[in-house]
Short mmCIF file of C-alpha atoms in Angstrom, two decimals:
data_model
loop_
_atom_site.label_atom_id
_atom_site.label_comp_id
_atom_site.label_asym_id
_atom_site.label_seq_id
_atom_site.Cartn_x
_atom_site.Cartn_y
_atom_site.Cartn_z
CA MET A 1 -0.06 0.05 -0.01
CA ALA A 2 2.73 2.42 0.97
CA ARG A 3 4.64 1.86 -2.31
CA TYR A 4 1.30 2.31 -4.26
CA LEU A 5 0.53 5.68 -2.48
CA ASP A 6 4.06 6.78 -3.28
CA ASP A 7 3.57 6.19 -6.88
CA LEU A 8 0.50 8.18 -6.83
CA SER A 9 2.19 10.89 -4.84
CA SER A 10 5.08 11.10 -7.45
CA GLN A 11 2.50 11.31 -10.31
CA LEU A 12 0.80 14.17 -8.38
CA MET A 13 4.06 16.04 -7.87
CA GLY A 14 4.73 15.54 -11.73
CA GLY A 15 1.83 17.57 -12.47
CA GLU A 16 -0.99 15.06 -12.78
CA THR A 17 -4.46 15.89 -11.27
CA MET A 18 -6.26 13.68 -8.69
CA GLU A 19 -9.26 13.56 -11.17
CA THR A 20 -6.89 12.40 -14.02
CA ILE A 21 -5.38 9.59 -11.87
CA ALA A 22 -8.78 8.49 -10.44
CA SER A 23 -10.33 8.37 -14.04
CA ARG A 24 -7.74 5.84 -15.27
CA ASP A 25 -6.85 3.87 -12.01
CA THR A 26 -9.58 1.63 -10.77
CA LEU A 27 -7.88 1.37 -7.16
CA ALA A 28 -7.79 5.07 -6.67
CA LEU A 29 -10.74 6.84 -5.53
CA PHE A 30 -11.34 10.58 -5.64
CA ARG A 31 -13.69 11.98 -3.21
CA ASN A 32 -14.78 15.68 -3.34
CA ASP A 33 -17.65 15.65 -0.76
CA LEU A 34 -15.87 16.75 2.15
CA LYS A 35 -17.20 20.24 2.27
CA ASP A 36 -18.78 22.25 5.03
CA VAL A 37 -17.48 19.86 7.72
CA THR A 38 -15.61 20.63 10.83
CA LEU A 39 -12.48 18.78 12.08
CA ALA A 40 -14.41 17.01 14.63
CA ASP A 41 -16.75 15.57 11.76
CA ILE A 42 -13.61 14.54 9.85
CA MET A 43 -12.12 13.10 13.07
CA GLY A 44 -15.14 10.90 13.85
CA SER A 45 -15.48 9.44 10.12
CA TYR A 46 -11.73 9.15 9.19
CA GLY A 47 -9.70 9.23 12.37
CA GLU A 48 -7.31 11.48 14.16
CA LYS A 49 -4.53 11.02 11.68
CA PHE A 50 -6.54 12.21 8.72
CA ALA A 51 -8.02 15.21 10.62
CA GLY A 52 -4.63 16.33 11.80
CA THR A 53 -3.22 16.04 8.32
CA ALA A 54 -6.10 17.92 6.77
CA ALA A 55 -5.74 20.53 9.59
CA THR A 56 -2.07 21.34 8.66
CA LEU A 57 -2.75 21.72 4.86
CA GLU A 58 -2.99 24.98 3.32
CA PRO A 59 -5.22 25.74 0.36
CA HIS A 60 -3.99 24.00 -2.90
CA GLN A 61 -1.56 21.98 -0.91
CA ILE A 62 -1.17 18.14 -1.22
CA SER A 63 -0.28 15.94 1.67
CA SER A 64 2.27 13.27 1.59
CA PRO A 65 0.89 9.76 1.58
CA LEU A 66 -0.97 8.89 4.84
CA LEU A 67 -1.49 5.25 5.96
CA THR A 68 -4.00 4.53 8.70
CA ASP A 69 -5.09 1.09 10.11
CA TRP A 70 -7.82 0.43 7.47
CA ALA A 71 -6.78 2.88 4.53
CA GLY A 72 -4.45 5.08 2.75
CA TYR A 73 -4.77 8.76 1.75
CA ILE A 74 -3.41 11.63 -0.15
CA ILE A 75 -5.34 14.58 0.74
CA ARG A 76 -5.68 17.89 -1.17
CA CYS A 77 -6.89 21.00 0.39
CA ASP A 78 -8.84 22.92 -2.13
CA GLN A 79 -10.23 25.60 0.33
CA LYS A 80 -10.09 26.43 4.08
CA VAL A 81 -12.70 28.52 5.67
CA PRO A 82 -12.45 29.51 9.27
CA SER A 83 -15.36 28.71 11.31
CA VAL A 84 -16.51 31.57 13.46
CA PHE A 85 -18.34 29.48 15.68
CA ASP A 86 -17.76 25.44 15.98
CA SER A 87 -20.84 23.50 17.37
CA THR A 88 -18.62 20.95 18.81
CA VAL A 89 -17.38 23.25 21.55
CA VAL A 90 -20.80 23.59 22.95
CA VAL A 91 -20.93 19.93 23.30
CA HIS A 92 -17.55 19.74 24.89
CA LEU A 93 -18.49 22.49 27.32
CA GLN A 94 -21.71 20.67 28.12
CA ILE A 95 -19.88 17.51 29.07
CA LYS A 96 -17.36 19.23 31.02
CA ARG A 97 -20.22 21.17 32.92
CA GLN A 98 -22.03 17.80 33.68
CA MET A 99 -18.86 16.08 34.95
CA ARG A 100 -18.29 19.22 37.13
CA ILE A 101 -21.97 18.76 38.48
CA GLN A 102 -21.54 15.06 38.96
CA GLN A 103 -18.44 15.66 41.16
CA LEU A 104 -19.86 18.49 43.21
CA SER A 105 -23.06 16.33 43.93
CA GLN A 106 -20.97 13.44 44.96
CA ASN A 107 -19.21 15.47 47.54
CA ILE A 108 -22.33 17.09 48.72
CA PHE A 109 -24.72 14.19 48.91
CA THR A 110 -22.41 11.41 50.45
CA PRO A 111 -24.62 9.10 52.30
CA LYS A 112 -24.51 9.05 56.15
CA GLU A 113 -23.12 5.87 57.84
CA ILE A 114 -25.70 3.54 58.90
CA GLU A 115 -25.75 2.90 62.52
CA ASP A 116 -27.00 -0.32 63.92
CA TYR A 117 -29.52 0.13 66.70
CA ARG A 118 -30.63 -3.47 67.12
CA ASP A 119 -30.74 -4.98 70.47
CA GLU A 120 -28.27 -8.07 70.69
CA PHE A 121 -30.81 -9.62 73.05
CA PHE A 122 -33.34 -10.24 70.19
CA GLU A 123 -30.83 -11.76 67.76
#
Protein backbone atom coordinates (compact mmCIF):
# COMPACT_ATOMS: atom_id res chain seq x y z
CA MET A 1 0.00 0.00 0.00
CA ALA A 2 2.81 2.41 0.88
CA ARG A 3 4.56 1.85 -2.45
CA TYR A 4 1.29 2.38 -4.33
CA LEU A 5 0.63 5.66 -2.50
CA ASP A 6 4.21 6.80 -3.11
CA ASP A 7 3.71 6.16 -6.84
CA LEU A 8 0.48 8.18 -6.81
CA SER A 9 2.21 10.96 -4.89
CA SER A 10 5.04 11.13 -7.42
CA GLN A 11 2.47 11.35 -10.24
CA LEU A 12 0.79 14.25 -8.43
CA MET A 13 4.10 16.01 -7.90
CA GLY A 14 4.81 15.49 -11.62
CA GLY A 15 1.79 17.58 -12.56
CA GLU A 16 -1.01 15.02 -12.81
CA THR A 17 -4.33 15.93 -11.20
CA MET A 18 -6.20 13.72 -8.77
CA GLU A 19 -9.18 13.63 -11.13
CA THR A 20 -7.02 12.32 -14.00
CA ILE A 21 -5.39 9.64 -11.87
CA ALA A 22 -8.75 8.50 -10.45
CA SER A 23 -10.29 8.30 -13.94
CA ARG A 24 -7.69 5.81 -15.22
CA ASP A 25 -6.76 3.94 -12.00
CA THR A 26 -9.42 1.61 -10.67
CA LEU A 27 -7.86 1.42 -7.19
CA ALA A 28 -7.73 5.19 -6.68
CA LEU A 29 -10.90 6.73 -5.33
CA PHE A 30 -11.36 10.48 -5.66
CA ARG A 31 -13.82 12.04 -3.22
CA ASN A 32 -14.80 15.64 -3.36
CA ASP A 33 -17.62 15.63 -0.83
CA LEU A 34 -15.85 16.84 2.31
CA LYS A 35 -17.32 20.31 2.20
CA ASP A 36 -18.81 22.28 5.08
CA VAL A 37 -17.58 19.82 7.70
CA THR A 38 -15.69 20.54 10.89
CA LEU A 39 -12.50 18.85 12.02
CA ALA A 40 -14.53 16.99 14.64
CA ASP A 41 -16.72 15.53 11.87
CA ILE A 42 -13.63 14.51 9.90
CA MET A 43 -12.05 12.98 13.00
CA GLY A 44 -15.19 10.97 13.69
CA SER A 45 -15.39 9.65 10.12
CA TYR A 46 -11.76 9.21 9.11
CA GLY A 47 -9.74 9.21 12.33
CA GLU A 48 -7.33 11.48 14.15
CA LYS A 49 -4.41 11.06 11.73
CA PHE A 50 -6.55 12.11 8.76
CA ALA A 51 -8.02 15.10 10.61
CA GLY A 52 -4.60 16.20 11.85
CA THR A 53 -3.11 16.01 8.37
CA ALA A 54 -6.07 17.85 6.85
CA ALA A 55 -5.80 20.59 9.50
CA THR A 56 -2.15 21.28 8.68
CA LEU A 57 -2.71 21.65 4.93
CA GLU A 58 -2.98 25.08 3.36
CA PRO A 59 -5.26 25.71 0.33
CA HIS A 60 -3.98 24.09 -2.91
CA GLN A 61 -1.54 21.93 -0.95
CA ILE A 62 -1.32 18.12 -1.25
CA SER A 63 -0.33 15.92 1.67
CA SER A 64 2.29 13.24 1.62
CA PRO A 65 0.88 9.69 1.64
CA LEU A 66 -0.94 8.88 4.87
CA LEU A 67 -1.41 5.30 6.04
CA THR A 68 -3.99 4.48 8.70
CA ASP A 69 -5.07 1.13 10.12
CA TRP A 70 -7.73 0.58 7.46
CA ALA A 71 -6.80 2.74 4.42
CA GLY A 72 -4.28 5.00 2.75
CA TYR A 73 -4.88 8.61 1.75
CA ILE A 74 -3.43 11.50 -0.18
CA ILE A 75 -5.31 14.63 0.83
CA ARG A 76 -5.69 17.78 -1.24
CA CYS A 77 -6.92 20.96 0.40
CA ASP A 78 -8.91 23.02 -2.09
CA GLN A 79 -10.20 25.63 0.33
CA LYS A 80 -10.07 26.40 4.03
CA VAL A 81 -12.79 28.48 5.61
CA PRO A 82 -12.31 29.38 9.27
CA SER A 83 -15.38 28.64 11.31
CA VAL A 84 -16.50 31.53 13.46
CA PHE A 85 -18.44 29.21 15.71
CA ASP A 86 -17.72 25.53 16.06
CA SER A 87 -20.75 23.67 17.38
CA THR A 88 -18.54 20.92 18.77
CA VAL A 89 -17.31 23.37 21.40
CA VAL A 90 -20.83 23.55 22.84
CA VAL A 91 -21.01 19.77 23.20
CA HIS A 92 -17.56 19.72 24.83
CA LEU A 93 -18.57 22.45 27.29
CA GLN A 94 -21.81 20.64 28.13
CA ILE A 95 -19.91 17.44 28.89
CA LYS A 96 -17.40 19.31 31.08
CA ARG A 97 -20.26 21.05 32.94
CA GLN A 98 -22.06 17.76 33.52
CA MET A 99 -18.88 16.16 34.88
CA ARG A 100 -18.35 19.10 37.25
CA ILE A 101 -21.93 18.86 38.52
CA GLN A 102 -21.55 15.12 39.11
CA GLN A 103 -18.33 15.66 41.07
CA LEU A 104 -19.92 18.38 43.20
CA SER A 105 -23.05 16.35 43.88
CA GLN A 106 -20.99 13.33 44.95
CA ASN A 107 -19.15 15.46 47.49
CA ILE A 108 -22.31 17.15 48.79
CA PHE A 109 -24.63 14.17 48.93
CA THR A 110 -22.45 11.50 50.46
CA PRO A 111 -24.67 9.09 52.37
CA LYS A 112 -24.42 9.01 56.14
CA GLU A 113 -23.05 5.93 57.77
CA ILE A 114 -25.81 3.61 58.90
CA GLU A 115 -25.78 2.88 62.61
CA ASP A 116 -27.04 -0.42 63.89
CA TYR A 117 -29.47 0.12 66.80
CA ARG A 118 -30.66 -3.48 67.04
CA ASP A 119 -30.61 -5.03 70.43
CA GLU A 120 -28.35 -8.04 70.69
CA PHE A 121 -30.87 -9.70 73.01
CA PHE A 122 -33.35 -10.20 70.14
CA GLU A 123 -30.90 -11.71 67.71
